[in-house]
Tab-separated table of C-alpha atoms in Angstrom:
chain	number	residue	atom	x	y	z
K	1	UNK	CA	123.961	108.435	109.210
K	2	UNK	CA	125.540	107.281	105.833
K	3	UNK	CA	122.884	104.247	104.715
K	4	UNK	CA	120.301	102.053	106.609
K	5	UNK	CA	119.882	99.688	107.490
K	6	UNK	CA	115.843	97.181	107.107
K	7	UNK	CA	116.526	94.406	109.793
K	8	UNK	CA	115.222	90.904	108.602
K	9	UNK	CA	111.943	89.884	110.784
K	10	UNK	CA	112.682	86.766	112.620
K	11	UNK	CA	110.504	83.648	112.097
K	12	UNK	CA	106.879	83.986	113.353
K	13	UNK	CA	105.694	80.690	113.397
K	14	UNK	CA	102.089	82.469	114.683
K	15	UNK	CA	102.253	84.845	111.861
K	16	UNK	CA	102.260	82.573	109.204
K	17	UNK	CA	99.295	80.454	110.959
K	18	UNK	CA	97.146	83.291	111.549
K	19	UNK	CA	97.621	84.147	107.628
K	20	UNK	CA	95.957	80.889	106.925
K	21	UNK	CA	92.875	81.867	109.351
K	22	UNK	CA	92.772	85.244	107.940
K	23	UNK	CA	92.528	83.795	104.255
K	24	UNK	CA	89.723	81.565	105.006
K	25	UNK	CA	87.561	83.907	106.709
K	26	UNK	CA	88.192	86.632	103.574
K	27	UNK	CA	87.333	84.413	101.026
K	28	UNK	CA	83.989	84.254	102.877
K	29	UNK	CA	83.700	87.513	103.794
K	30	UNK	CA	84.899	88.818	100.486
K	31	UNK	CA	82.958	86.434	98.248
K	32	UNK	CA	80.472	88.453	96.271
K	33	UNK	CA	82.869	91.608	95.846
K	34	UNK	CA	83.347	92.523	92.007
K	35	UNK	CA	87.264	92.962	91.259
K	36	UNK	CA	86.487	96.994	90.649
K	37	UNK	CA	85.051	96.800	94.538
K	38	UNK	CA	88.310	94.879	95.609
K	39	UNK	CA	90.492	97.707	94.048
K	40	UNK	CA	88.857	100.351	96.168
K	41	UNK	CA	90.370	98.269	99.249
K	42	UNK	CA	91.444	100.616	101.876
K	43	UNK	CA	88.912	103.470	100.477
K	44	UNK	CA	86.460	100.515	100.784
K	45	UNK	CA	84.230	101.543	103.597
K	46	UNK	CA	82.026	98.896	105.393
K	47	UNK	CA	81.129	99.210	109.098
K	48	UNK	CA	79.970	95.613	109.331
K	49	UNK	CA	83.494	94.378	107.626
K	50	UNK	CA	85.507	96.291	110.487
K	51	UNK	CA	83.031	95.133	113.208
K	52	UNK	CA	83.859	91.743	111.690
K	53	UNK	CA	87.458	92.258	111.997
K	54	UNK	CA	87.202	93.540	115.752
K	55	UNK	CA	85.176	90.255	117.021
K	56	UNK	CA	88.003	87.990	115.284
K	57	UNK	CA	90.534	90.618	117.358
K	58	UNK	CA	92.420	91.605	114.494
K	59	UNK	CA	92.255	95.141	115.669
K	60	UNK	CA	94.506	96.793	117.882
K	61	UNK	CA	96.416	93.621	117.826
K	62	UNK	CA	99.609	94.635	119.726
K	63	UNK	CA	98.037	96.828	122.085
K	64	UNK	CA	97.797	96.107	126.036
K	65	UNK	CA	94.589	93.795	126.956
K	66	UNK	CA	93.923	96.482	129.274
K	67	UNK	CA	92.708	98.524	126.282
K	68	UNK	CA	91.190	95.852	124.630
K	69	UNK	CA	94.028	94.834	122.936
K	70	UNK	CA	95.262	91.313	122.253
K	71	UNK	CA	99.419	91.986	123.130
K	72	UNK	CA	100.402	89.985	120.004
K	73	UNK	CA	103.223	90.864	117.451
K	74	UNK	CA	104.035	93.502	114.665
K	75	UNK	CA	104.654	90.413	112.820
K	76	UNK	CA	101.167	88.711	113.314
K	77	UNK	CA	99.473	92.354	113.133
K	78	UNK	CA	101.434	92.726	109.450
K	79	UNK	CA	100.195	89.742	108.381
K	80	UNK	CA	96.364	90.331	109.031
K	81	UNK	CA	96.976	93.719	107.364
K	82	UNK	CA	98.947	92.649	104.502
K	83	UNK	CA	96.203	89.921	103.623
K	84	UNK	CA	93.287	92.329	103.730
K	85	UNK	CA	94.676	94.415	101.624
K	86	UNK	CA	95.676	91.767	99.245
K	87	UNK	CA	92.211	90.126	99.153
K	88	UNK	CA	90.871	93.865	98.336
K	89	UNK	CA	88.458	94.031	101.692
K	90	UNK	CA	87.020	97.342	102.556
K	91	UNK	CA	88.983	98.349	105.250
K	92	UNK	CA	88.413	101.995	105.072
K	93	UNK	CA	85.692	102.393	108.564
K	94	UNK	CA	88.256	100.985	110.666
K	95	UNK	CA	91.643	102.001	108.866
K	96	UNK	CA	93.027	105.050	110.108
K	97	UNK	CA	92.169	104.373	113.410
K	98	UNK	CA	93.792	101.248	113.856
K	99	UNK	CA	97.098	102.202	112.084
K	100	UNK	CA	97.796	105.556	113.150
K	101	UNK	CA	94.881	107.345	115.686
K	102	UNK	CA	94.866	104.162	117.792
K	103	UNK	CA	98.840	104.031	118.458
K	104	UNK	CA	99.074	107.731	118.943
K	105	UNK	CA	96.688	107.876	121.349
K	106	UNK	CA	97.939	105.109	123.222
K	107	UNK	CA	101.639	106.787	122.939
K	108	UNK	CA	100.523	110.170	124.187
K	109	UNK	CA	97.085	110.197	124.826
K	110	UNK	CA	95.682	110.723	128.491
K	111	UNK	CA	94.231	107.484	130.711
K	112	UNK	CA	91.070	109.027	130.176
K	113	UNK	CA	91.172	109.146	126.414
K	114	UNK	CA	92.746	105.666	125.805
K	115	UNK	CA	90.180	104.081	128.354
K	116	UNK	CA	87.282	105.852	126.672
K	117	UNK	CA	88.479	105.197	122.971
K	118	UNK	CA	90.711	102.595	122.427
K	119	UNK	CA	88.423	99.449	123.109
K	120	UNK	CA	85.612	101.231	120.476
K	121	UNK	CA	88.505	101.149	117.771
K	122	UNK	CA	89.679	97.105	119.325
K	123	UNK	CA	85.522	96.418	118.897
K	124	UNK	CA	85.591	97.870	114.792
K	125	UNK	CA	83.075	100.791	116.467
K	126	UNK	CA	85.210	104.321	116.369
K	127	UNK	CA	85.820	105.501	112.607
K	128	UNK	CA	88.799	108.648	112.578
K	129	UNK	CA	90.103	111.051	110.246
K	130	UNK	CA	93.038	112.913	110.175
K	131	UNK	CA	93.365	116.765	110.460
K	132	UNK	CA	96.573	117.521	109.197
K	133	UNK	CA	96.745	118.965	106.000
K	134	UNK	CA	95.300	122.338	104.998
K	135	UNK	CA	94.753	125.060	102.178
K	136	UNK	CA	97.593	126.485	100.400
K	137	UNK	CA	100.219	124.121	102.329
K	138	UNK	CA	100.305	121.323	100.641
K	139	UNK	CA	102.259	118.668	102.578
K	140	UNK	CA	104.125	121.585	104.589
K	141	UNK	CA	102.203	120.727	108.100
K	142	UNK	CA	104.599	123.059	109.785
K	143	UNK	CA	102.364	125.998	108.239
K	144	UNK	CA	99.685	124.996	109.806
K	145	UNK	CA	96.977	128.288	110.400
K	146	UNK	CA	94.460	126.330	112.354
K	147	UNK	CA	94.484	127.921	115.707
K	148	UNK	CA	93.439	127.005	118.921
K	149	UNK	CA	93.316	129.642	121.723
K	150	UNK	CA	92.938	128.992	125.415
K	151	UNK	CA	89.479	129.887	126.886
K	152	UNK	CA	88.128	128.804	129.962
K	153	UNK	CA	87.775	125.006	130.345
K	154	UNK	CA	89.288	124.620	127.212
K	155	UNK	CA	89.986	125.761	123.232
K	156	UNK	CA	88.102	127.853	120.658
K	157	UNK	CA	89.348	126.816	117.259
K	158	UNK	CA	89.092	128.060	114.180
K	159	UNK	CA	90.992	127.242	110.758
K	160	UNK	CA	90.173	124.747	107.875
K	161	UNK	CA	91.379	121.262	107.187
K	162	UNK	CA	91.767	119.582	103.293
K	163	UNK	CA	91.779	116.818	101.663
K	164	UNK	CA	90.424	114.948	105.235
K	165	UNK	CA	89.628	111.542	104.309
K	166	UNK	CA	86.647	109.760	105.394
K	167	UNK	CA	85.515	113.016	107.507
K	168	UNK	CA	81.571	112.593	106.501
K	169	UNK	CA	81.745	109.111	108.047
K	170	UNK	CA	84.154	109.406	111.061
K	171	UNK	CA	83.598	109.924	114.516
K	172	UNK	CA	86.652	111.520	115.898
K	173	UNK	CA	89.327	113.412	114.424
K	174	UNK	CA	92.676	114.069	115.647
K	175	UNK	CA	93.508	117.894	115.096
K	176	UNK	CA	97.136	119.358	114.557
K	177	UNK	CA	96.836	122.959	115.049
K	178	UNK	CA	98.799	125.968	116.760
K	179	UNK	CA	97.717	126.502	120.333
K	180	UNK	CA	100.810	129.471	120.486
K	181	UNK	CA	102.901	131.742	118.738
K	182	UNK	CA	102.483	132.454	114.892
K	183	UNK	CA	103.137	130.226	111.646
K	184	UNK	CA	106.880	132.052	111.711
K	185	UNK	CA	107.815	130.030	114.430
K	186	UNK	CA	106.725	126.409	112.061
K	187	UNK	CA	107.142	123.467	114.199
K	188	UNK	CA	107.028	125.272	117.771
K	189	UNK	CA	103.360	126.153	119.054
K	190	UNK	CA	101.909	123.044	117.306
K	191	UNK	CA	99.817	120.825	119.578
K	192	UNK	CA	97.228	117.866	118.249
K	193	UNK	CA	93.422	117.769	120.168
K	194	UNK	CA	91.035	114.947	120.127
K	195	UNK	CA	87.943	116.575	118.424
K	196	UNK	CA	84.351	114.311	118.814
K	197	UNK	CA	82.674	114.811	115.282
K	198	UNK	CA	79.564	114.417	117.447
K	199	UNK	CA	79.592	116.507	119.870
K	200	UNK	CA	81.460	119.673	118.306
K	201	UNK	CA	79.416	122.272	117.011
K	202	UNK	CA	80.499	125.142	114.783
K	203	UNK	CA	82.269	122.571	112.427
K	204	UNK	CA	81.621	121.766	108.624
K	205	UNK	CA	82.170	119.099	106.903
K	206	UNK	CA	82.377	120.097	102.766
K	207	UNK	CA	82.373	117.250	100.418
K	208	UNK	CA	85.672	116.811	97.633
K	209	UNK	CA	84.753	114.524	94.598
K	210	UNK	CA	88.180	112.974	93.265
K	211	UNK	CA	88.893	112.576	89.706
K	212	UNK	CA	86.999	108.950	89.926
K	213	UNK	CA	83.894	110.995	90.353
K	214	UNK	CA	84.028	109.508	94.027
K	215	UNK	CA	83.756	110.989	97.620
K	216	UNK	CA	86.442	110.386	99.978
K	217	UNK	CA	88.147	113.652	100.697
K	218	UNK	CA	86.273	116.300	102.382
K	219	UNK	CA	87.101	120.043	103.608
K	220	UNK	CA	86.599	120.739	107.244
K	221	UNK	CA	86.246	124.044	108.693
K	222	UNK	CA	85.594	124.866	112.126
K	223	UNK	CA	84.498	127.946	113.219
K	224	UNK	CA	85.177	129.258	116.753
K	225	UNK	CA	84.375	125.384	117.720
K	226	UNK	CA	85.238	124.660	121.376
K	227	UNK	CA	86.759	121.337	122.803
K	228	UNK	CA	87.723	121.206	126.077
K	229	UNK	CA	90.344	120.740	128.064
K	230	UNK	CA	90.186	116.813	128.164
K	231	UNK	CA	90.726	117.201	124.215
K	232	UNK	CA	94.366	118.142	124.752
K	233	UNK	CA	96.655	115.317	123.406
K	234	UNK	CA	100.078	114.680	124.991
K	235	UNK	CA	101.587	117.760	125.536
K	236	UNK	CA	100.684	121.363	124.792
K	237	UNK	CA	103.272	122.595	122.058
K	238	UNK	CA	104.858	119.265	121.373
K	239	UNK	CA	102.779	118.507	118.518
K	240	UNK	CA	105.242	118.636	115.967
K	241	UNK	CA	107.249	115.810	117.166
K	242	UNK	CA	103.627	113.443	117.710
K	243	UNK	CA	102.712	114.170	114.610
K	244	UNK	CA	105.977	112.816	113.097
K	245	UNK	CA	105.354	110.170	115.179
K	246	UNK	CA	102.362	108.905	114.115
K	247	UNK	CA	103.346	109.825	109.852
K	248	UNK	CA	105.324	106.975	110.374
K	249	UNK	CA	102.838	104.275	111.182
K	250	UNK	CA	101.032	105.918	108.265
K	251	UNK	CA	104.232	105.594	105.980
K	252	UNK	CA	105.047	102.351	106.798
K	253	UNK	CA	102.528	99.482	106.060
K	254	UNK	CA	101.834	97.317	102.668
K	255	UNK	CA	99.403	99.647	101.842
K	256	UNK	CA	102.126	101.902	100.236
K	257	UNK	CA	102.694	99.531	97.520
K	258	UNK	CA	99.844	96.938	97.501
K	259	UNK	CA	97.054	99.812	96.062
K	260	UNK	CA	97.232	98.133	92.810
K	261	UNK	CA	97.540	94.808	93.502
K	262	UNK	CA	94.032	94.480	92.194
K	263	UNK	CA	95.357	95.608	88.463
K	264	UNK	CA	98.533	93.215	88.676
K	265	UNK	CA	96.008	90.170	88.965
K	266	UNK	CA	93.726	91.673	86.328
K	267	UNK	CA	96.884	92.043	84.202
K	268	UNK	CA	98.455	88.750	85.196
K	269	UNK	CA	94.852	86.776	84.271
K	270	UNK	CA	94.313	88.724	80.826
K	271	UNK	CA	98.309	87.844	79.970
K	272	UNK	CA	98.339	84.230	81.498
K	273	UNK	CA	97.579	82.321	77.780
K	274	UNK	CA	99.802	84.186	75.638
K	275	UNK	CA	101.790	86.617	77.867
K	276	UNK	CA	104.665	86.439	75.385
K	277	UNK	CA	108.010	88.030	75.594
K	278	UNK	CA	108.073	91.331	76.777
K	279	UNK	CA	105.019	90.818	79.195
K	280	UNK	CA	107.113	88.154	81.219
K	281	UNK	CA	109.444	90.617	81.264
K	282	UNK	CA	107.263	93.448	82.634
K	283	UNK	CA	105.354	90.893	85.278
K	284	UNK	CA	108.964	89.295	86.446
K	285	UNK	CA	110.617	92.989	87.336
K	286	UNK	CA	107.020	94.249	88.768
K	287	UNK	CA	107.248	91.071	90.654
K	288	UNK	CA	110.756	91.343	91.703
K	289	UNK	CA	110.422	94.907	93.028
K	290	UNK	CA	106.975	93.297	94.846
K	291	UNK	CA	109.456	91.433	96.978
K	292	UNK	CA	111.804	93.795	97.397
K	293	UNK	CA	108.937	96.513	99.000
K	294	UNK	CA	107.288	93.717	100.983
K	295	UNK	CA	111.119	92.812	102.179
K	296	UNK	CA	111.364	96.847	103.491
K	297	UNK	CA	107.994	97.277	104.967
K	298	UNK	CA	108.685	93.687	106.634
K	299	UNK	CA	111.731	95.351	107.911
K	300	UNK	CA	109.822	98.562	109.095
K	301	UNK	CA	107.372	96.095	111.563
K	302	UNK	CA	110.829	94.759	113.214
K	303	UNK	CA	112.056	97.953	113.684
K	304	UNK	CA	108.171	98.297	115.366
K	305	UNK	CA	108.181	95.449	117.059
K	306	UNK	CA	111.609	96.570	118.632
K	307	UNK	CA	110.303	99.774	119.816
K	308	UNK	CA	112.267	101.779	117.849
K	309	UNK	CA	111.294	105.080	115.687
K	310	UNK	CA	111.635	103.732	111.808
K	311	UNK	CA	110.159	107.242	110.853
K	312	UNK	CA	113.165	107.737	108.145
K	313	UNK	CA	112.876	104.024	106.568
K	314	UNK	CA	108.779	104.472	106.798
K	315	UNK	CA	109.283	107.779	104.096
K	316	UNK	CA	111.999	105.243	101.935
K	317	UNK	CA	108.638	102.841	102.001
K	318	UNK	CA	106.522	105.039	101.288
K	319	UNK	CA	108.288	107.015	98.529
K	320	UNK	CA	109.372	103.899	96.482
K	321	UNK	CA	106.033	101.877	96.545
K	322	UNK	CA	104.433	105.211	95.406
K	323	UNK	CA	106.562	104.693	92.227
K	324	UNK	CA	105.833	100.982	91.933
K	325	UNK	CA	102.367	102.029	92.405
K	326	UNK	CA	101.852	104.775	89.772
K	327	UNK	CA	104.096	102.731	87.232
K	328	UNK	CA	101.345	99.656	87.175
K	329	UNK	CA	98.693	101.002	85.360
K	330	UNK	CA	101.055	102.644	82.471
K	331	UNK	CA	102.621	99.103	81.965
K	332	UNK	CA	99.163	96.957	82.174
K	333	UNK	CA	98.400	99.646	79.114
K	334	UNK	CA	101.819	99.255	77.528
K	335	UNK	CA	101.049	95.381	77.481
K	336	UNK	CA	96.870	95.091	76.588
K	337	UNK	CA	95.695	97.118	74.202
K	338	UNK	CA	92.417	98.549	76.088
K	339	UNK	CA	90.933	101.815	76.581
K	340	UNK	CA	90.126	102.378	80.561
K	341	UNK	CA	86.540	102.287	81.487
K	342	UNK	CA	84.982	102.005	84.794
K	343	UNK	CA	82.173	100.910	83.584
K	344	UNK	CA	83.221	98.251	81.059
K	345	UNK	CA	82.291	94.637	81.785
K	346	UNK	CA	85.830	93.494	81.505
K	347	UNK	CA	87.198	93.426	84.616
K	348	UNK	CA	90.629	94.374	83.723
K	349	UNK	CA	89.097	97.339	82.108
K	350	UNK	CA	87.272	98.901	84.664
K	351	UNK	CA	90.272	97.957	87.673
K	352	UNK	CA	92.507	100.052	85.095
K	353	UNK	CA	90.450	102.760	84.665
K	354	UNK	CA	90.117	102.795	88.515
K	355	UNK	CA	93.929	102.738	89.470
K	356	UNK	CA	94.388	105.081	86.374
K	357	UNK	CA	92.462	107.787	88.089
K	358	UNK	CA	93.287	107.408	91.681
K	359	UNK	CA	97.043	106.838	91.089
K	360	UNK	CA	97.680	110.304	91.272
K	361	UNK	CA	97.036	110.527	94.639
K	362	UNK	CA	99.714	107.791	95.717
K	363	UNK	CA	102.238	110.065	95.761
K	364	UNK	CA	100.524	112.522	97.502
K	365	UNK	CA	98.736	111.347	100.334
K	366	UNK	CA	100.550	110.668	103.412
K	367	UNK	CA	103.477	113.019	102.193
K	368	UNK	CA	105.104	114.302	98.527
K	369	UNK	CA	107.895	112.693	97.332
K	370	UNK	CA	110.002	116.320	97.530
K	371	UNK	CA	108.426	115.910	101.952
K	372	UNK	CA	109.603	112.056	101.594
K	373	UNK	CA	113.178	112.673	100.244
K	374	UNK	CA	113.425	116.000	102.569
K	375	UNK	CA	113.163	113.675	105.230
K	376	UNK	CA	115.549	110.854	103.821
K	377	UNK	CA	118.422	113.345	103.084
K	378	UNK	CA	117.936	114.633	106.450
K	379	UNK	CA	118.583	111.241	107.916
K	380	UNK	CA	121.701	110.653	105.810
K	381	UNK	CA	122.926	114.227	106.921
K	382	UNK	CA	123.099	115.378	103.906
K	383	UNK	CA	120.643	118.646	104.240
């Protein structure tokens, strides 16, 4: 491959309708949240919010109705996303399970496990976290130490999970881990297992408080913990290649480069009666390269819709709206002369101090840039 190539989305005439619905019912929903609550968005976490979003069945949108599902587009499913995150809504209790743990499931999963799981995540009732990364490994999944070994009528695992977001709330987690052979052999021996939060003893879940002085991550260990055989996703040793499967419906989405939108309409409000020169500047390029991301990810949903793999333009995504992301909050200080404070009673203030802190993490979680551009030179065939 020598470029690629982001096909445009064709018209969705029920897209841009729904977008109108889902406005109306945010701006009700969303009324009384503070602009330092909207900037939390998708670490927001509010049961009753996802419940809300299940009854209006803007959860597992595109999957079958036999699931629960409503069968409608990537398009009409971007738009609902792309709005929430806009508007700031807490989306963090039914997130992860309706972009990534939802799809895989219903891509490799077992009848059993779809029919018993996927119409709790459609109704806003099943909260997941991922097990993927883990001490000492950084984004390097292949490494993986966490081991599952056969026993009878199932799997005894033990090993230790980091940086597992939303763990203390969630009830299921989806577990990559090596059911054979040694971390030599990376990718082969990998599998992923269903894990009820529950129901599992001989787990812990540790607490991680981020530089915002706020508790999202969490270490899990599990300690000869059995699950059994029914926990077994796809197929035993294939894990590698599901779990690159599902990285890309976590690489792909607005969220990549809509995490400060919060700060751009903090900025944009404090700058609207004298912006002046240079800030039109700033705001027109930030805008422009706005577009441009939206454009991709846009792109990403047709290659969705179309049933195709868009793992390699998911990591582009992903690794450019990380930038966009982390640049915001050193131009909003570049242009307004104001120290960061969370607590401050100037909203601009305290949504800068917020993005400040957390946007370190954009260009970690859901892969490194060095993972990201590993992955894009590999696609060129150039490494």
């Amino acid at each position: 491959m020598s470029g690629f190539r982001f096909p445009s989305p064709p018209p969705s005439p029920a897209a841009e309708a729904l977008r109108e619905e889902v406005r109306v019912f945010l701006a009700e929903q969303l009324a009384q949240r503070s602009p330092l609550s909207r900037a939390e968005s998708w670490s927001g976490f509010d049961r009753d919010f996802s419940r809300a979003m299940g009854a209006r069945g803007w959860l597992g949108m595109t999957w079958p109705k036999r699931y629960g599902g409503h069968e409608r587009s990537a398009f009409e499913r971007y738009v609902v996303v792309e709005e929430t995150l806009a508007a700031g809504a807490p989306v963090a209790a039914h997130w992860i399970a309706d972009r990534q743990s939802g799809p895989n499931l219903l891509k490799f999963g077992t009848e059993e496990q779809k029919a018993a799981i996927l119409p709790k995540i459609v109704a806003g009732e099943a909260v997941f976290c991922i097990g993927m990364s883990e001490p000492d490994s950084g984004s390097d999944l292949a490494a993986t130490r966490t081991r599952a070994m056969p026993v009878n009528g199932g799997w005894r695992v033990t090993g230790t999970k980091l940086w597992t977001t939303g763990a203390h709330h969630a009830d299921y987690m989806i577990l990559f881990c090596r059911t054979s052979g040694t971390t030599a052999d990376r990718q082969a021996g990998t599998s992923q297992l269903l894990v009820d939060l529950h129901a599992t003893e001989g787990m812990t879940i540790r607490p991680i408080i981020d530089l915002a002085g706020q508790h999202h991550f969490n270490e899990v260990h599990l300690e000869d913990a059995f699950l059994p055989s029914s926990a077994l996703i796809g197929t035993e040793g294939d894990g590698w290649n599901q779990v690159m499967s599902e990285l890309a419906f976590e690489r792909s989405g607005p969220e990549r480069f809509l995490s400060s939108m919060q700060l751009l309409l903090e900025l944009i409000a404090v700058l609207r009666d004298a912006p002046g020169d240079a800030a039109r500047l700033a705001l027109g390029r930030l805008t422009a390269h706005l577009v441009v991301l939206r454009r991709l990810s846009r792109g990403v949903a047709a290659l969705l819709e179309a049933g195709e793999n868009p793992a390699v333009h998911a990591a582009i995504v992903k690794d450019l709206g990380a930038t966009f992301e982390q640049d915001m909050p050193e131009i909003a200080r570049a242009l307004v002369d104001a120290e960061p404070d969370r607590a401050s009673t100037s909203d601009f203030v305290a949504v800068l101090a917020h993005t400040m802190l957390n946007a370190p993490s954009f260009s970690l979680r859901g892969g490194t840039r060095e993972i990201l551009r590993g992955i894009i030179a590999r696609g060129l065939g150039v490494r």
